[in-house]
Tab-separated table of C-alpha atoms and ligand atoms in Angstrom:
chain	number	residue	atom	x	y	z
A	512	MET	CA	15.703	25.049	5.267
A	513	THR	CA	17.461	23.294	2.600
A	514	GLN	CA	16.183	26.013	-0.332
A	515	SER	CA	16.183	25.168	-3.364
A	516	GLY	CA	14.326	28.905	-4.239
A	517	SER	CA	15.955	32.349	-3.816
A	518	THR	CA	18.231	31.711	-1.607
A	519	GLN	CA	19.925	28.788	-3.350
A	520	PRO	CA	20.146	29.903	-6.790
A	521	VAL	CA	21.249	27.343	-8.299
A	522	ARG	CA	21.511	23.454	-8.076
A	523	ASP	CA	25.557	21.892	-7.894
A	524	ASN	CA	25.279	19.753	-10.907
A	525	GLN	CA	22.869	21.791	-12.924
A	526	THR	CA	24.542	25.054	-14.650
A	527	ALA	CA	23.115	28.479	-14.190
A	528	THR	CA	22.672	27.942	-18.775
A	529	GLY	CA	20.386	25.064	-17.808
A	530	GLY	CA	20.463	21.711	-18.911
A	531	SER	CA	18.188	19.137	-17.379
A	532	PRO	CA	17.960	19.245	-13.725
A	533	PRO	CA	18.576	16.855	-11.161
A	534	PRO	CA	15.609	14.652	-10.844
A	535	PRO	CA	13.130	16.516	-7.669
A	536	VAL	CA	13.671	15.751	-4.351
A	537	HIS	CA	10.486	16.402	-3.374
A	538	VAL	CA	7.498	17.150	-5.164
A	539	ALA	CA	4.148	18.900	-4.081
A	540	ILE	CA	0.768	17.591	-5.347
A	541	ILE	CA	-2.565	19.936	-5.639
A	542	MET	CA	-4.977	16.497	-5.450
A	543	ASP	CA	-7.934	18.223	-7.498
A	544	GLY	CA	-11.117	16.169	-9.831
A	545	ASN	CA	-12.275	14.105	-7.093
A	546	GLY	CA	-15.838	15.093	-6.742
A	547	ARG	CA	-15.797	15.295	-10.765
A	548	TRP	CA	-14.439	12.195	-11.052
A	549	ALA	CA	-17.716	10.296	-9.115
A	550	THR	CA	-20.318	12.797	-11.556
A	551	SER	CA	-18.725	11.442	-14.255
A	552	ARG	CA	-19.939	8.384	-13.013
A	553	GLY	CA	-23.102	8.875	-11.503
A	554	LEU	CA	-21.858	8.153	-7.866
A	555	PRO	CA	-22.111	10.298	-4.984
A	556	ARG	CA	-18.833	12.752	-4.246
A	557	VAL	CA	-17.557	10.647	-1.517
A	558	ALA	CA	-17.323	7.707	-4.331
A	559	GLY	CA	-14.477	9.840	-5.670
A	560	HIS	CA	-13.271	11.126	-2.310
A	561	ARG	CA	-12.330	6.889	-1.560
A	562	ALA	CA	-11.198	6.247	-4.797
A	563	GLY	CA	-8.941	9.482	-4.008
A	564	VAL	CA	-7.739	7.616	-0.419
A	565	GLU	CA	-6.334	4.730	-2.793
A	566	ALA	CA	-4.622	7.433	-5.344
A	567	VAL	CA	-3.100	8.470	-2.186
A	568	ARG	CA	-2.038	5.533	-1.620
A	569	ARG	CA	-0.466	4.460	-5.043
A	570	ALA	CA	1.750	7.894	-5.325
A	571	VAL	CA	3.329	7.266	-1.526
A	572	ARG	CA	4.221	3.737	-2.906
A	573	THR	CA	5.355	5.526	-6.412
A	574	ALA	CA	7.165	8.304	-4.615
A	575	GLY	CA	9.145	6.315	-3.273
A	576	GLU	CA	9.601	3.511	-5.742
A	577	LEU	CA	10.600	6.661	-8.460
A	578	GLY	CA	13.400	7.885	-5.595
A	579	LEU	CA	11.903	11.173	-4.377
A	580	GLN	CA	12.667	12.177	-0.763
A	581	TRP	CA	9.439	14.606	0.218
A	582	LEU	CA	5.842	14.283	-1.033
A	583	THR	CA	2.985	16.853	-0.516
A	584	LEU	CA	0.141	16.465	-0.498
A	585	TYR	CA	-2.580	18.907	-0.518
A	586	ALA	CA	-5.712	16.564	1.002
A	587	PHE	CA	-7.601	19.616	3.045
A	588	SER	CA	-6.980	23.485	2.440
A	589	SER	CA	-8.187	25.939	4.803
A	590	GLU	CA	-10.845	26.682	1.929
A	591	ASN	CA	-12.740	23.386	2.020
A	592	TRP	CA	-14.077	24.290	5.444
A	593	ARG	CA	-16.846	26.288	3.371
A	594	ARG	CA	-18.299	23.034	1.704
A	595	PRO	CA	-21.742	21.859	2.703
A	596	LEU	CA	-21.244	20.075	6.298
A	597	SER	CA	-22.221	16.166	4.921
A	598	GLU	CA	-18.970	16.999	2.582
A	599	ILE	CA	-16.716	17.460	5.125
A	600	ILE	CA	-17.777	14.916	7.712
A	601	ASP	CA	-17.289	11.975	4.301
A	602	LEU	CA	-13.618	13.490	4.023
A	603	THR	CA	-12.514	14.122	7.772
A	604	GLY	CA	-13.842	11.090	7.782
A	605	LEU	CA	-11.467	9.419	5.418
A	606	LEU	CA	-9.137	10.895	7.247
A	607	ARG	CA	-9.847	9.554	10.350
A	608	HIS	CA	-9.389	5.785	9.110
A	609	PHE	CA	-6.818	7.089	6.942
A	610	LEU	CA	-4.347	7.267	10.185
A	611	ARG	CA	-5.827	5.350	11.794
A	612	MET	CA	-5.258	2.247	9.069
A	613	GLU	CA	-2.599	3.811	7.157
A	614	ILE	CA	-0.183	3.896	9.617
A	615	ALA	CA	1.163	0.516	10.639
A	616	ASP	CA	1.697	0.322	6.935
A	617	LEU	CA	3.423	3.766	5.859
A	618	HIS	CA	5.492	2.905	9.028
A	619	SER	CA	7.116	-0.483	8.125
A	620	LYS	CA	7.777	0.657	4.639
A	621	GLY	CA	9.863	3.498	6.570
A	622	VAL	CA	7.715	6.588	5.284
A	623	ARG	CA	8.132	9.840	7.338
A	624	LEU	CA	4.319	11.324	7.723
A	625	HIS	CA	5.042	15.570	8.826
A	626	PHE	CA	1.534	17.797	8.924
A	627	ILE	CA	0.659	21.426	7.717
A	628	GLY	CA	-1.906	23.436	9.045
A	629	ASP	CA	-4.066	24.156	11.363
A	630	ARG	CA	-4.641	20.984	12.808
A	631	THR	CA	-6.311	23.216	15.744
A	632	LYS	CA	-9.485	23.242	13.300
A	633	PHE	CA	-10.110	19.550	13.973
A	634	ASP	CA	-11.724	17.314	16.416
A	635	PRO	CA	-9.715	16.375	19.332
A	636	GLY	CA	-9.811	11.776	18.181
A	637	ILE	CA	-8.150	13.290	14.495
A	638	GLN	CA	-5.008	15.686	16.390
A	639	SER	CA	-4.189	13.077	18.375
A	640	ASP	CA	-3.674	11.003	15.226
A	641	ILE	CA	-1.999	13.363	13.823
A	642	ALA	CA	0.802	12.899	17.203
A	643	GLN	CA	0.123	9.323	17.484
A	644	ALA	CA	1.628	9.331	13.768
A	645	GLU	CA	4.390	11.566	14.106
A	646	LYS	CA	5.659	10.509	16.614
A	647	THR	CA	5.574	6.781	15.172
A	648	THR	CA	7.007	7.441	12.260
A	649	ASN	CA	9.653	10.223	13.778
A	650	ASN	CA	12.272	7.889	13.566
A	651	ASN	CA	11.618	6.353	9.984
A	652	ALA	CA	14.660	6.780	6.883
A	653	GLY	CA	12.101	6.583	3.964
A	654	LEU	CA	10.176	8.651	1.682
A	655	ASN	CA	9.411	11.843	3.899
A	656	LEU	CA	5.481	12.134	3.537
A	657	VAL	CA	4.028	15.794	4.164
A	658	ILE	CA	0.013	16.126	4.341
A	659	ALA	CA	-1.493	19.559	4.157
A	660	LEU	CA	-4.679	19.673	6.158
A	661	SER	CA	-6.631	23.084	6.840
A	662	TYR	CA	-3.893	24.254	5.039
A	663	GLY	CA	-3.081	27.726	3.431
A	664	GLY	CA	-0.714	29.717	2.197
A	665	ARG	CA	-1.550	33.006	2.616
A	666	ALA	CA	-2.461	32.463	6.476
A	667	GLU	CA	1.147	30.300	7.001
A	668	ILE	CA	2.622	33.326	5.680
A	669	VAL	CA	0.726	35.801	8.356
A	670	ALA	CA	1.386	33.621	10.985
A	671	ALA	CA	5.251	33.498	10.221
A	672	ALA	CA	5.178	37.396	9.653
A	673	ARG	CA	3.533	37.579	13.479
A	674	LYS	CA	6.492	34.878	15.493
A	675	THR	CA	9.161	36.798	13.529
A	676	ALA	CA	8.107	40.633	14.697
A	677	GLU	CA	7.708	38.726	18.362
A	678	ASP	CA	10.510	37.675	18.060
A	679	ILE	CA	12.209	41.388	17.089
A	680	ILE	CA	10.619	42.608	19.917
A	681	ALA	CA	11.517	40.475	22.630
A	682	GLY	CA	14.974	41.210	20.868
A	683	ARG	CA	15.502	37.762	19.874
A	684	LEU	CA	15.995	38.682	15.914
A	685	PRO	CA	17.517	41.938	15.582
A	686	ILE	CA	15.692	43.178	12.617
A	687	GLU	CA	18.121	44.637	10.541
A	688	ALA	CA	19.266	40.492	10.367
A	689	LEU	CA	15.705	39.133	9.195
A	690	ASP	CA	16.177	37.627	5.902
A	691	GLU	CA	14.079	35.112	3.837
A	692	THR	CA	16.110	32.154	5.539
A	693	ASN	CA	15.585	33.531	9.513
A	694	PHE	CA	11.935	34.380	7.510
A	695	ALA	CA	11.224	30.496	6.341
A	696	GLU	CA	12.771	29.095	9.669
A	697	ARG	CA	9.893	30.439	10.914
A	698	LEU	CA	7.307	28.844	8.038
A	699	SER	CA	5.687	25.437	9.360
A	700	THR	CA	7.604	24.003	6.294
A	701	ALA	CA	11.642	25.154	8.174
A	702	GLU	CA	12.613	21.271	8.381
A	703	ILE	CA	11.253	20.660	4.932
A	704	PRO	CA	13.098	21.886	0.983
A	705	ASP	CA	11.151	24.142	-0.532
A	706	PRO	CA	9.228	22.069	-3.647
A	707	ASP	CA	11.183	21.417	-7.031
A	708	LEU	CA	7.682	20.350	-8.448
A	709	ILE	CA	4.739	21.348	-7.730
A	710	ILE	CA	1.953	19.033	-9.583
A	711	ARG	CA	-1.875	20.246	-9.341
A	712	THR	CA	-4.416	17.523	-11.613
A	713	SER	CA	-7.990	18.300	-13.456
A	714	GLY	CA	-7.253	19.912	-15.543
A	715	GLU	CA	-7.332	23.528	-12.817
A	716	LYS	CA	-4.973	25.997	-13.461
A	717	ARG	CA	-4.645	27.601	-10.085
A	718	LEU	CA	-1.983	27.439	-6.528
A	719	SER	CA	-4.685	27.430	-4.560
A	720	ASN	CA	-2.867	28.928	-2.112
A	721	PHE	CA	-0.614	26.453	-2.384
A	722	LEU	CA	2.959	26.326	-0.658
A	723	LEU	CA	3.004	30.177	-1.925
A	724	TRP	CA	6.588	30.987	-0.287
A	725	GLN	CA	7.779	27.507	-0.969
A	726	GLY	CA	6.715	27.415	-4.932
A	727	ALA	CA	8.499	30.644	-5.604
A	728	TYR	CA	10.880	27.941	-8.127
A	729	ALA	CA	8.551	25.328	-8.607
A	730	GLU	CA	8.211	23.616	-12.541
A	731	LEU	CA	4.311	23.801	-12.520
A	732	LEU	CA	2.789	21.409	-14.115
A	733	PHE	CA	-0.770	21.272	-14.850
A	734	VAL	CA	-1.864	17.838	-16.285
A	735	ASP	CA	-5.670	17.112	-16.766
A	736	THR	CA	-5.989	13.179	-15.269
A	737	LEU	CA	-8.793	13.474	-12.573
A	738	TRP	CA	-6.764	12.833	-8.788
A	739	PRO	CA	-8.901	9.403	-9.041
A	740	ASP	CA	-7.024	8.458	-12.478
A	741	PHE	CA	-3.762	9.613	-11.382
A	742	GLY	CA	-1.181	6.733	-10.992
A	743	PRO	CA	2.178	5.158	-11.280
A	744	SER	CA	2.087	6.191	-15.369
A	745	GLU	CA	1.416	9.566	-15.322
A	746	PHE	CA	4.075	9.837	-11.957
A	747	THR	CA	5.683	8.991	-14.192
A	748	ALA	CA	5.067	11.079	-16.861
A	749	ALA	CA	5.260	14.194	-14.516
A	750	LEU	CA	8.772	13.772	-13.579
A	751	ALA	CA	9.663	13.071	-17.417
A	752	GLU	CA	8.105	16.507	-17.925
A	753	PHE	CA	10.121	18.196	-15.398
A	754	ALA	CA	13.438	16.647	-16.744
A	755	ARG	CA	12.684	18.568	-19.679
A	756	ARG	CA	12.422	21.993	-17.895
A	757	ASP	CA	15.414	24.372	-17.344
A	758	ARG	CA	16.139	25.696	-14.117
A	759	ARG	CA	17.720	28.972	-13.807
A	760	PHE	CA	15.870	29.902	-11.006
A	761	GLY	CA	16.170	34.205	-12.332
A	762	ALA	CA	19.979	33.142	-13.280
A	763	ARG	CA	20.552	34.451	-17.280
A	764	PRO	CA	20.565	32.070	-20.196
A	765	GLY	CA	24.325	31.814	-21.453
B	1424	LIG	C1	-10.683	17.974	-4.447
B	1424	LIG	O1	-11.092	17.269	-5.667
B	1424	LIG	C2	-10.108	17.156	-3.564
B	1424	LIG	C3	-10.106	17.579	-2.584
B	1424	LIG	C4	-11.232	17.962	-1.479
B	1424	LIG	C5	-9.823	16.488	-1.255
B	1424	LIG	C6	-8.803	15.721	-1.537
B	1424	LIG	C7	-8.570	14.574	-0.311
B	1424	LIG	C8	-8.504	13.413	-0.875
B	1424	LIG	C9	-7.929	12.466	-1.733
B	1424	LIG	C10	-8.791	11.947	0.518
B	1424	LIG	C11	-8.313	12.495	1.699
B	1424	LIG	C12	-6.937	12.312	1.542
B	1424	LIG	C13	-6.210	12.246	2.810
B	1424	LIG	C14	-4.542	10.992	2.795
B	1424	LIG	C15	-6.219	10.604	3.728
B	1424	LIG	P1	-12.661	18.259	-5.612
B	1424	LIG	O2	-13.747	17.797	-4.511
B	1424	LIG	O3	-12.007	19.976	-5.662
B	1424	LIG	O4	-12.957	17.429	-6.991
B	1424	LIG	P2	-14.104	18.800	-8.196
B	1424	LIG	O5	-13.480	19.863	-8.427
B	1424	LIG	O6	-14.142	17.455	-9.092
B	1424	LIG	O7	-15.485	18.145	-7.350
């Protein structure tokens, strides 16, 4: 696990006394506001989600152009299962369409797909599309695109705690050796660097159970733009705001 959080206090080219941080390696986005975007236009919510998929396409393209190595998108939270069945059907339908229709294009652009969250909650067809997307793009060396599906940070931490307990009981991990690094290796993000920047669109200022462990030292940016309107200029502005932040990872200013 390459952590830019508490176990890796300061990046190589940034001093503990501040200064402009290096560009983010990993940006994670809470894509919020699809419903309001649709309602404000007198459209059904599904139209907002469709426009949200367009914004996903743009964000992936822009992330590559901006030189990011990792982009994580919160597409479906573990709490989203509480939405009306009709909306769940719309969202899973869009997801299925995305997985079937976009993978070839993403693959041709060198994008490698990863999924975090409880995929067993989805029907077997979607589960096999997810597995196929991972397999097809496994050797790609371009942008790493992580899609969080039926994801909840607390559930992820509990699952890692359970694995850790099992490994301790089975003698695979001496309890004295337990630390942040080997605990993080039991999270679903074991191979993924911690996010440098978490963006939430639509003006809401919450993390909503997203990357709770991994985001410990992430810069947080809340923008008013509704997700379907989030385009290259908003993404570029977000990175410019990140560049103005003073990341100290808990170190004292000089
Ligand atoms: C939040 O908007 C957005 C979601 C719950 C779903 C995000 C999904 C997509 C952008 C499309 C599917 C993604 C992929 C990768 C295929 P909201 O509905 O909560 O908006 P509101 O707060 O305005 O009601």
